[in-house]
């Protein structure tokens, strides 16, 4: 697994290609522990998914890190790719524009160490190389296309701090735009310093996410019959994982990271606007989750779009996400769900800082 990326070159020249073809930030297996010794390390984690482009910039602080900048934009890079096998010109343009914003933020924050990953849309697209060339030329960034196992491991690393210490473990799920990951985690491995390490017992990646499911079945007008069809489609995938790894779940809880579960939490809390501080770490019981899903099912598309925790960007996707969640809940009938507004990016930051020795020899 590639352990990170590093800054290479003068940021003032980032807008034009370099003589050696190397962009401003690129995936690299070469770390630089001396950065921490100088006290000047600033880290960045970028996650370009099927639906979103997201960036976190952070510096080490205590036993974790402090976020100093962030960016998130829905770009729908994977729009139509499940049917055509290709990234559209419009989708690539939206993504490159968002990545250029990320580049500028990294430049302005003096990022010294970064990892820039892309996931399912790029894994699926036959013109992924063409897209990566556009990103390199127009945004000065080199994307690392990660496999599904890496994606699951990074999500686990980012979310492990939210596992209830009294639980035997969790079923972690990450509902993405083009794929969804399931991870069974045991109790975190003890750490003297720094965030706990995940104890991954098993994992699976489902070849479906909110974008692909909504494109296949529709996301604007979703009847109960259509919702059940979507649930049953996902249940076939989830059931295979549950059959092998779903035993002994009495001491487990669900841990969800995705726009779907954060939206459900925001609606449950009746937030006048989305507030990460209230959503991240929020607990919901089984009845509360069911109540919100029923409420969303009863809403029209216009009502969903008007909700401040959903908006027009997610109004046609949220019920597809709820269908994936429902299939997971049926396969793993845990009574509690913890919501995580964290995941891949936080996992990247933890891995980068740990590889640089930020927290020393933290494992007991």
CSV table of C-alpha atoms in Angstrom, one decimal, residues 81 106 158 227 296 307:
chain,number,residue,atom,x,y,z
A,81,UNK,CA,-20.0,5.9,-15.8
A,106,UNK,CA,-2.7,23.3,-0.3
A,158,UNK,CA,-10.4,7.3,10.2
A,227,UNK,CA,-37.4,1.4,-2.5
A,296,UNK,CA,-37.7,10.8,4.0
A,307,UNK,CA,-34.4,20.4,3.7
